[in-house]
Tab-separated table of C-alpha atoms in Angstrom:
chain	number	residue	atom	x	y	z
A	1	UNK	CA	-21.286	1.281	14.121
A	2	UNK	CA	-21.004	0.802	10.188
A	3	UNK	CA	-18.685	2.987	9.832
A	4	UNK	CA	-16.636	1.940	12.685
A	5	UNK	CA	-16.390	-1.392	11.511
A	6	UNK	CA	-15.684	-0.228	7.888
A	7	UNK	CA	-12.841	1.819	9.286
A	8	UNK	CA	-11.656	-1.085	10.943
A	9	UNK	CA	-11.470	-3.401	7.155
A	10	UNK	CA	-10.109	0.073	5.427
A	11	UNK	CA	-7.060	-0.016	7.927
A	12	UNK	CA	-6.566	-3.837	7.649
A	13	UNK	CA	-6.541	-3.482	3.891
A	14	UNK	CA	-3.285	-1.261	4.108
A	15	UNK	CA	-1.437	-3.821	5.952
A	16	UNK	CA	-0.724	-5.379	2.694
A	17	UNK	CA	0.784	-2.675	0.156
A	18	UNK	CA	1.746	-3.409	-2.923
A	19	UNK	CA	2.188	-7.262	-2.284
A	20	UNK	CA	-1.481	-6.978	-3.920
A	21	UNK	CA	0.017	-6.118	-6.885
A	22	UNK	CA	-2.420	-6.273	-10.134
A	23	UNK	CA	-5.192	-6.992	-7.551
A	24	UNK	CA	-6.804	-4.149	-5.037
A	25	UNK	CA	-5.848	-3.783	-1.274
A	26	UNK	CA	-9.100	-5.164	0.679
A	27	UNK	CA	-10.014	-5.697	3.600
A	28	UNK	CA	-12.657	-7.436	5.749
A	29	UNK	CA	-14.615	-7.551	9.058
A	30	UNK	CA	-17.130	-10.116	10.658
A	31	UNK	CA	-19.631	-8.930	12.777
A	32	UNK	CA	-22.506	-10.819	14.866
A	33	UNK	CA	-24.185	-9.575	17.785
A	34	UNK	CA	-22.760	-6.339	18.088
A	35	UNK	CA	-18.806	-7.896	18.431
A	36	UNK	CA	-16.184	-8.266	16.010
A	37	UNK	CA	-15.382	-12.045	15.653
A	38	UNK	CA	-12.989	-11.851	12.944
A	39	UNK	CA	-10.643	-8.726	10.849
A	40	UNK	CA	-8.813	-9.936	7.449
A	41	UNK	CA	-7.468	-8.715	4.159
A	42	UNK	CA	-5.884	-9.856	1.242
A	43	UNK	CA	-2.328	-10.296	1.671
A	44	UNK	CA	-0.760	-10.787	-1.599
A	45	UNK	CA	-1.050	-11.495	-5.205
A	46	UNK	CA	-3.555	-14.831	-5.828
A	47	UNK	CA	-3.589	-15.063	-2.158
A	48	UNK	CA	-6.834	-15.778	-0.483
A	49	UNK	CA	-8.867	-12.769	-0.869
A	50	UNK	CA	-10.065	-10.708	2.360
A	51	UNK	CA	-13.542	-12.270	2.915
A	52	UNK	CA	-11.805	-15.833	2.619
A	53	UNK	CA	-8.896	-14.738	5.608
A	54	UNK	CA	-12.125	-13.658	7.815
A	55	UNK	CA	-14.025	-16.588	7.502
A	56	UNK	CA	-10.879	-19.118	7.830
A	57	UNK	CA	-10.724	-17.616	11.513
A	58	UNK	CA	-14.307	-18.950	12.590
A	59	UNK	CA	-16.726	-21.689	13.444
A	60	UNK	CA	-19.531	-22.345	10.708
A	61	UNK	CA	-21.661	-21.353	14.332
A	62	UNK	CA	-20.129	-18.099	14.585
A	63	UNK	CA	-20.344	-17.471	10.742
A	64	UNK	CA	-24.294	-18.594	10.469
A	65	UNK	CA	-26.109	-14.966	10.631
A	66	UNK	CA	-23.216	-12.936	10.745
A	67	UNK	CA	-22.639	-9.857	8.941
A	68	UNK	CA	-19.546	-9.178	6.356
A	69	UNK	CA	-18.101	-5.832	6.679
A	70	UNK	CA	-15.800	-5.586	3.307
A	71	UNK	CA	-14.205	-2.549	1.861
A	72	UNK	CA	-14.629	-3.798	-2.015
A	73	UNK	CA	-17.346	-5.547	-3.565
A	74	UNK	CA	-16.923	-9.643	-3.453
A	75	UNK	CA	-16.021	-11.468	-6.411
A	76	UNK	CA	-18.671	-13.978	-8.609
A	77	UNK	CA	-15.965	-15.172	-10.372
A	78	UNK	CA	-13.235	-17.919	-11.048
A	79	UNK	CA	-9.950	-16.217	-10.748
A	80	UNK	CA	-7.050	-17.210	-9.225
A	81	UNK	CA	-9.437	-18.470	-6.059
A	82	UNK	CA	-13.118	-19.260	-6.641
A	83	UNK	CA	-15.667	-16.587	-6.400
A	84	UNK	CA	-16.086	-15.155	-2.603
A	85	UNK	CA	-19.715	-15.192	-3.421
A	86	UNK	CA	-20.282	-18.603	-3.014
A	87	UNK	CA	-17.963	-18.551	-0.160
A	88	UNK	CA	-20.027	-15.881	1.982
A	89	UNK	CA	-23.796	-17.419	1.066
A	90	UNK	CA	-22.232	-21.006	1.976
A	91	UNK	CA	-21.334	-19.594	5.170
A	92	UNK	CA	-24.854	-18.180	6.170
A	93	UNK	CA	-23.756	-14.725	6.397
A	94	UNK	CA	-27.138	-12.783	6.744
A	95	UNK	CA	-25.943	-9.266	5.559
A	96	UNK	CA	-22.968	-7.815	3.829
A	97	UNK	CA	-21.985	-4.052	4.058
A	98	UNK	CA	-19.563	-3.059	0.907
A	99	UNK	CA	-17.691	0.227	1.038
A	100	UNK	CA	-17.107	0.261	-3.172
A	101	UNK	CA	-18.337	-1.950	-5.843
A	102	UNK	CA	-15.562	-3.049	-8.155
A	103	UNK	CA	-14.622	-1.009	-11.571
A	104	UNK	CA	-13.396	-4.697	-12.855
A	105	UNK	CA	-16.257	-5.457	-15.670
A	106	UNK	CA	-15.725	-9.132	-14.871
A	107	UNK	CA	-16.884	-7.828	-11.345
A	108	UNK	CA	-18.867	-4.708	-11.206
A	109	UNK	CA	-22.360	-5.098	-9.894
A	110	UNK	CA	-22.241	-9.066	-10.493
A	111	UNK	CA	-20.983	-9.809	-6.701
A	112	UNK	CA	-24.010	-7.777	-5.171
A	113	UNK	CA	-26.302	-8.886	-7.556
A	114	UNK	CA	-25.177	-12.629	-6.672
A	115	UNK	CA	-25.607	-11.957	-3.268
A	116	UNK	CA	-29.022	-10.178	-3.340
A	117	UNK	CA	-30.563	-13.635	-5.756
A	118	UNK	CA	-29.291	-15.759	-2.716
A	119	UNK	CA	-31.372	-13.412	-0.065
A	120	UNK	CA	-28.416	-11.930	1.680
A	121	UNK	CA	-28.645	-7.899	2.343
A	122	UNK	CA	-26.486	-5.942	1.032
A	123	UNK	CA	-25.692	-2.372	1.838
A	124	UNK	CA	-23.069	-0.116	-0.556
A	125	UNK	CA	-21.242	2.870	-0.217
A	126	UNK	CA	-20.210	2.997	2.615
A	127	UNK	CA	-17.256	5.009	4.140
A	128	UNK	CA	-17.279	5.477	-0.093
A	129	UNK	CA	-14.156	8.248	-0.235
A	130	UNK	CA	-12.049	6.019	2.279
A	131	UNK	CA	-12.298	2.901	0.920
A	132	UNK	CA	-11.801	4.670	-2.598
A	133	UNK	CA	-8.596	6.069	-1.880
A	134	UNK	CA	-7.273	2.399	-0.824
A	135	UNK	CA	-7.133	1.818	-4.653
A	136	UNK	CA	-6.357	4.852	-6.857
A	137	UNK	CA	-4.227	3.084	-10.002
A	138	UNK	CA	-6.656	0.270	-9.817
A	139	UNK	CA	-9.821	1.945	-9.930
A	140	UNK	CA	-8.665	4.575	-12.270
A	141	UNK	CA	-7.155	1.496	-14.894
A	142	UNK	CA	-11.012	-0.234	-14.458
A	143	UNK	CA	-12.793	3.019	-14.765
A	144	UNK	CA	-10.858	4.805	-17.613
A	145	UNK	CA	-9.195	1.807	-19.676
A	146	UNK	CA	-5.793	3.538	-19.368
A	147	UNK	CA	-3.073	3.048	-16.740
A	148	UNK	CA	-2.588	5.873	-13.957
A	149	UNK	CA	0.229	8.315	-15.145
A	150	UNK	CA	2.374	10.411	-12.614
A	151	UNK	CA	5.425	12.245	-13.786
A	152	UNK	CA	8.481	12.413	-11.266
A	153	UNK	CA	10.763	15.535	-11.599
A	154	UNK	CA	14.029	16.313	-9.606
A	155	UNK	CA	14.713	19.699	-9.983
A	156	UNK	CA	16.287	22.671	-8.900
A	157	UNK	CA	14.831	26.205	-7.351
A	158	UNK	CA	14.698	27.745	-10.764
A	159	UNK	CA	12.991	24.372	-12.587
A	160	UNK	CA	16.084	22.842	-14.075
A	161	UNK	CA	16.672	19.074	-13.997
A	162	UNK	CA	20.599	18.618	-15.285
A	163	UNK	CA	23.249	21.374	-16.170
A	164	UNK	CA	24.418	21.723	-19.946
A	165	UNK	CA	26.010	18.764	-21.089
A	166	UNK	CA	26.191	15.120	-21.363
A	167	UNK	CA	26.953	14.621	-18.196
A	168	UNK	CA	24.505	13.750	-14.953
A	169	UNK	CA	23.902	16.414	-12.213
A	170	UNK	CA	23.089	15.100	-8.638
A	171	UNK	CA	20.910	17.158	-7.665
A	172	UNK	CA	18.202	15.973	-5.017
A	173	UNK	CA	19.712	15.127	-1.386
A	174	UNK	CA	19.532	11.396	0.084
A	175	UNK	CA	16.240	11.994	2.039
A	176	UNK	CA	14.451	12.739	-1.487
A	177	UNK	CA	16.482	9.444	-2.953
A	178	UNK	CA	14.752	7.410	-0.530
A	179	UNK	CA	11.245	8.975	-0.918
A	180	UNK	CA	11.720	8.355	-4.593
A	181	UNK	CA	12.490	4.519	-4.450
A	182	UNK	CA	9.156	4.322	-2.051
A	183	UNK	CA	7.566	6.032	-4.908
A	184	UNK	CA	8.577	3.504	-7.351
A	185	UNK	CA	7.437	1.004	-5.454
A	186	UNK	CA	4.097	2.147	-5.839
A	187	UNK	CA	4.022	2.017	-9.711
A	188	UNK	CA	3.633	-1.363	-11.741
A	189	UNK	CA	5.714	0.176	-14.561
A	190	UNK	CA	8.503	2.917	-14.721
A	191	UNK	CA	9.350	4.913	-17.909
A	192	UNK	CA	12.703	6.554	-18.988
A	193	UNK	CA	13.773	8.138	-22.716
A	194	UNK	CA	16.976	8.089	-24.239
A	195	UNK	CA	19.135	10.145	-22.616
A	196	UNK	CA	18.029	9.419	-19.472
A	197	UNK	CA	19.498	5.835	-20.362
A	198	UNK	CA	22.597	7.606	-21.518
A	199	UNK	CA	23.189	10.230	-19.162
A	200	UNK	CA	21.793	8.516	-16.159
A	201	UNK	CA	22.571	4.873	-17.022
A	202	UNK	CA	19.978	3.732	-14.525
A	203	UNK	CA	18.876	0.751	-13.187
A	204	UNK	CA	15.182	1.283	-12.174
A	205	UNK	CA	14.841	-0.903	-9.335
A	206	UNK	CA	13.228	-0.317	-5.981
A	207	UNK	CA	16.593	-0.766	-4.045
A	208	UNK	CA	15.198	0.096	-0.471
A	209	UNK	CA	12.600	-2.890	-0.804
A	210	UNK	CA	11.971	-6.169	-1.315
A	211	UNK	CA	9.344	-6.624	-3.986
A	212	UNK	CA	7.510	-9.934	-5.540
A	213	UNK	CA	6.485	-7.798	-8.380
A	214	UNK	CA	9.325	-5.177	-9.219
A	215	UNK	CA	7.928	-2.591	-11.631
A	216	UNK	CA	8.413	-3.537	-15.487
A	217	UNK	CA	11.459	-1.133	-17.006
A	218	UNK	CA	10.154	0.838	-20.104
A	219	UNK	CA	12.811	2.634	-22.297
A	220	UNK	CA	11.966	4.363	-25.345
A	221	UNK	CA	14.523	4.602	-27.635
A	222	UNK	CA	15.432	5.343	-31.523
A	223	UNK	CA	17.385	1.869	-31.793
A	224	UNK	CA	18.120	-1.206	-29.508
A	225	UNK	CA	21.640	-0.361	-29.782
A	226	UNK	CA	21.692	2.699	-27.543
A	227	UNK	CA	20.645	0.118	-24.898
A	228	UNK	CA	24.193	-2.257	-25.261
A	229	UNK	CA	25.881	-2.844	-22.424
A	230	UNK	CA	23.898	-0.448	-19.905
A	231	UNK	CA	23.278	-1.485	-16.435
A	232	UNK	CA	19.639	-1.828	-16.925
A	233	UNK	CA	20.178	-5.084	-19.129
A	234	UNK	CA	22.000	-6.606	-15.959
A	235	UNK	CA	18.860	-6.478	-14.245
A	236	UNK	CA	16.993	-9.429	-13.757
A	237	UNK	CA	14.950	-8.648	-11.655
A	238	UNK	CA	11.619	-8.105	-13.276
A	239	UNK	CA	11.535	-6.784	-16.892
A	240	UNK	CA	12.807	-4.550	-19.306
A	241	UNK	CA	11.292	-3.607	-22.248
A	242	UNK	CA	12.944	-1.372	-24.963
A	243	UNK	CA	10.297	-0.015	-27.188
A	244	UNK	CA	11.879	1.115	-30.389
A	245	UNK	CA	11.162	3.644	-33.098
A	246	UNK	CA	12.831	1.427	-35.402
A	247	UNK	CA	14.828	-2.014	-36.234
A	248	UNK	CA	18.215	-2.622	-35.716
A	249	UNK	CA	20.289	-5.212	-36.115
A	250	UNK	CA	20.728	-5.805	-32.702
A	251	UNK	CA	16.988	-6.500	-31.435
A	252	UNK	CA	17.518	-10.421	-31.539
A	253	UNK	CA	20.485	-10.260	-29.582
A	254	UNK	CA	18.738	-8.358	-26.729
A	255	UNK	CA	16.166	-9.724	-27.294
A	256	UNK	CA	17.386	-13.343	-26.033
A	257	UNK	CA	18.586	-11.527	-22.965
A	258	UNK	CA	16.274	-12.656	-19.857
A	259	UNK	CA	13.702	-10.991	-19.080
A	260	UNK	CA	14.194	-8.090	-21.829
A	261	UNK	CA	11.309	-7.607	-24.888
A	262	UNK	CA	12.081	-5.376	-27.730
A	263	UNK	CA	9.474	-4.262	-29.659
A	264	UNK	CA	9.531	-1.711	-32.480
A	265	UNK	CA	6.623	1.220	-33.486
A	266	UNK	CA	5.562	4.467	-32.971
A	267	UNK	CA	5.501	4.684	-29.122
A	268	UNK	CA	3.593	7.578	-28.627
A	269	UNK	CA	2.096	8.216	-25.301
A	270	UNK	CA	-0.958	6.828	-26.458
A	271	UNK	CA	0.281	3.730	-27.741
A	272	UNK	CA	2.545	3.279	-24.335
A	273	UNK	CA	-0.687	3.532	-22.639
A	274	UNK	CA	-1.982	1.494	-24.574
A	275	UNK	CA	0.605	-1.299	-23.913
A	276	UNK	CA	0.091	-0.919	-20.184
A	277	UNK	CA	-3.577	-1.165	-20.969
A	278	UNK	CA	-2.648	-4.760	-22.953
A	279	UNK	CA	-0.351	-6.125	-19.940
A	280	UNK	CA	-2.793	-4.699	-16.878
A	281	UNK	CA	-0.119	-2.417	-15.536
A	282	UNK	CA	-2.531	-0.065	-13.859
A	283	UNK	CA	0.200	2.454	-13.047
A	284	UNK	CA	2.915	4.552	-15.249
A	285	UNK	CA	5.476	6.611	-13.603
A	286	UNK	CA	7.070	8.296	-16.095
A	287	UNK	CA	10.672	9.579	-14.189
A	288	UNK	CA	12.363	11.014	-17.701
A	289	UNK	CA	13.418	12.845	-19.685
A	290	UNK	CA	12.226	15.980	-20.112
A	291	UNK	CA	10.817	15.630	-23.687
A	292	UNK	CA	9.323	12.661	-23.162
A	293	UNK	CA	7.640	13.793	-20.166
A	294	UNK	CA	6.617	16.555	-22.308
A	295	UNK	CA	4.948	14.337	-24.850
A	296	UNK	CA	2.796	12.818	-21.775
A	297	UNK	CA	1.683	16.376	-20.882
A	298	UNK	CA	0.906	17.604	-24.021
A	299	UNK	CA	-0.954	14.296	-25.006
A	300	UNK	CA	-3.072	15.551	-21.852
A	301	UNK	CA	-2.220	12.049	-19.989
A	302	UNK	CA	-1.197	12.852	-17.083
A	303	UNK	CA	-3.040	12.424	-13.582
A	304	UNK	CA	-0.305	13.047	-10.675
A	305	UNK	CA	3.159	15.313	-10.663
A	306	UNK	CA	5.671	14.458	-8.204
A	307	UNK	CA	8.094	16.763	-8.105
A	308	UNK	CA	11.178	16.719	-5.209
A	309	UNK	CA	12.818	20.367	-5.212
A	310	UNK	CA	16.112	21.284	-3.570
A	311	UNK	CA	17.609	24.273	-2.691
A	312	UNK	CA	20.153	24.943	-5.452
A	313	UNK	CA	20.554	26.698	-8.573
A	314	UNK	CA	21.606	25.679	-12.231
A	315	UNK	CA	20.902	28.374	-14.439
A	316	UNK	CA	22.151	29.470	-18.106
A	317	UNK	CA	21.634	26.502	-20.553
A	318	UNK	CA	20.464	23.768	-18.113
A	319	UNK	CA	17.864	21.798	-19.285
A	320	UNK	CA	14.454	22.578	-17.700
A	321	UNK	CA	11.864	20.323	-16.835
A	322	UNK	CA	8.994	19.025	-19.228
A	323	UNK	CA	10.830	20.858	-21.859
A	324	UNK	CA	8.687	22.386	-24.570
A	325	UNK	CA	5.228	21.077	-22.908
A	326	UNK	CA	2.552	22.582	-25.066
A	327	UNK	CA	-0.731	20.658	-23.981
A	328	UNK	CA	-4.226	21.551	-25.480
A	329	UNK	CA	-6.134	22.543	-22.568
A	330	UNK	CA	-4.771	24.040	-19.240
A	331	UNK	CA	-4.174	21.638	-16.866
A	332	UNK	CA	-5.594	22.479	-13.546
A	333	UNK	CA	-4.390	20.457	-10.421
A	334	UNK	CA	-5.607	20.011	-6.854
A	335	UNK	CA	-4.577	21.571	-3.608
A	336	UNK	CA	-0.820	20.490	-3.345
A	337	UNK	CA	0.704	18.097	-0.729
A	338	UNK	CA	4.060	19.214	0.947
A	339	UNK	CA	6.597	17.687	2.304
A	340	UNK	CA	9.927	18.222	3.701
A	341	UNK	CA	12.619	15.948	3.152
A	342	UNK	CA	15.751	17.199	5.052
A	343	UNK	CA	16.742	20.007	3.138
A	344	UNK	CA	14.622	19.265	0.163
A	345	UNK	CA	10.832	19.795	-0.575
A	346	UNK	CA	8.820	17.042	-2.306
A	347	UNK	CA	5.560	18.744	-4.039
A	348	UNK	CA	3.069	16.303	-5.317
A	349	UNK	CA	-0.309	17.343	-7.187
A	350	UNK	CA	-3.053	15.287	-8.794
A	351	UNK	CA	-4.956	16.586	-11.468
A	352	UNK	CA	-8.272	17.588	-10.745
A	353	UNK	CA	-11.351	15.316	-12.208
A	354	UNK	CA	-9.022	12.304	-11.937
A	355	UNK	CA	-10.871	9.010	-9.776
């Protein structure tokens, strides 16, 4: 019946997405007697968390002796809501089954602990790979200190991702345009070079959906100048930040812009990473160009590839994708996922040893 009930919490977790933003999808299930009295989750960012939404649908009766089915291990401490801890011995729950404990080191062993010094039960681990894979770019931010990096190709049958030129080449069909804007969605930060700015001139928003959080708009670039009057500085709409190689006389200017940073150094993948690390954005989807995604692979950060293929050919001097990749080790990948999108196939690959 655990695992029932566990299943239950993992599937109410989903219900809220990425509303959850910086914090994990969770969910949460009170049990007594045998019967389900109550299913919750956390619904959005600073929201009340999942074990709060089960017990605000119950009697202090029907909460005495019950037992807390939750897929991630309850907080201890004061965040944006006070510690669910407190919450769950105040309410006389007898027993409390946790599917993962929580990579956060403000967290991480603290919440059972709490709950074992105030002589409530607790049992971890289980439906453990389920309740895992609620999570991914969280866990792997708590667990590895460095944001979760996929790379996002669109690219023809023989690996190209623009003809010669200066100018852009449409290449994926309207099906994979969609897909990739759900993508997005997914990612707390997006990342672009220079001449995907100038080629592409994009805007980097999710278009398709409404989002509380939009992903933050990273564009490395020699100057701040390239970036004058591109679309992306119309965007206000989250933020962009141009991260410069060096000064120019135009970084105050921009600067002042809303919602636009500029800040200048040696933005290596590391020290992007690093940045994400600063700001908590658990998740980097790096969409171009090819030499910068070729820096991320040969800097041997890189956990997921994306890549949406369509049935066309470019040929002679078009420019291929991750051009020039040389990283130190061979990357080895998991089984890939498939997935048709009209005429189009989206391949998408994680990197093996990545949690």
């Amino acid at each position: 019946m655990l695992t029932d009930w566990m299943q239950l919490a993992v599937t109410r977790a989903k219900k809220a997405g990425v509303a959850t933003y910086q914090n994990p999808q969770v969910g949460a299930v009170l049990v007594k007697d045998g019967q389900v009295l109550a299913q919750g989750y956390h619904h959005y960012f600073g929201g009340d968390h999942a074990e709060v939404d089960v017990l605000r649908q119950v009697t202090s009766e029907q909460a005495k002796d019950a037992t807390l089915v939750v897929t991630l291990e309850p907080c201890s401490h004061y965040g944006k809501t006070p510690p669910c801890c407190e919450r769950i011995v105040q309410a006389g729950i007898r027993k409390v089954v946790i599917g993962q404990l929580d990579p956060h080191p403000v967290v991480g062993g603290k919440g059972c602990q709490y709950l074992l010094d105030h002589d409530v039960a607790v049992v971890t681990g289980c439906l453990a790979k389920e309740v895992r894979a609620l999570n991914p770019h969280y866990n792997h931010f708590y667990t590895h200190q460095r944001p979760w990096v996929t790379l996002k190709t669109a690219m023809s049958l023989d690996g190209k991702t623009n003809a010669a030129g200066d100018a852009r080449t449409l290449i994926s069909n309207q099906a994979s345009y969609a897909d990739s804007q759900r993508l997005r969605s997914q990612f707390q930060a997006i990342l672009i070079g220079e001449r995907t700015l100038t080629i592409d001139d994009p805007q980097l928003t999710v278009r398709l959906l409404a989002m509380t959080h939009p992903p933050v708009r990273l564009i490395v670039l020699n100057t701040s100048a390239v970036a004058r009057d591109r679309r992306i500085l119309q965007e206000t709409t989250g933020e962009t930040w141009l991260l410069c190689r060096q000064a120019s006389a135009s970084d105050a200017s921009l600067q002042a812009l809303p919602n636009v940073e500029v800040r200048i150094g040696d933005w290596t993948p590391a020290a992007i990473s690093e940045l994400c690390l600063q700001h908590g954005w658990q998740s980097l989807l790096v969409e171009g160009g090819a030499h910068l995604q070729a820096d991320f692979v040969a800097a041997n950060l890189i956990d997921e590839w994306v890549s949406y293929i369509a049935p066309t050919m470019i040929g002679g001097a078009g420019l291929p994708a991750v051009m020039g990749a040389v990283p130190t080790e061979q990357l080895a990948f998991e089984q890939p996922t498939l997935k048709w999108l009209g005429t189009d196939l989206r391949l998408r690959a994680v990197r093996k040893g990545v949690e």
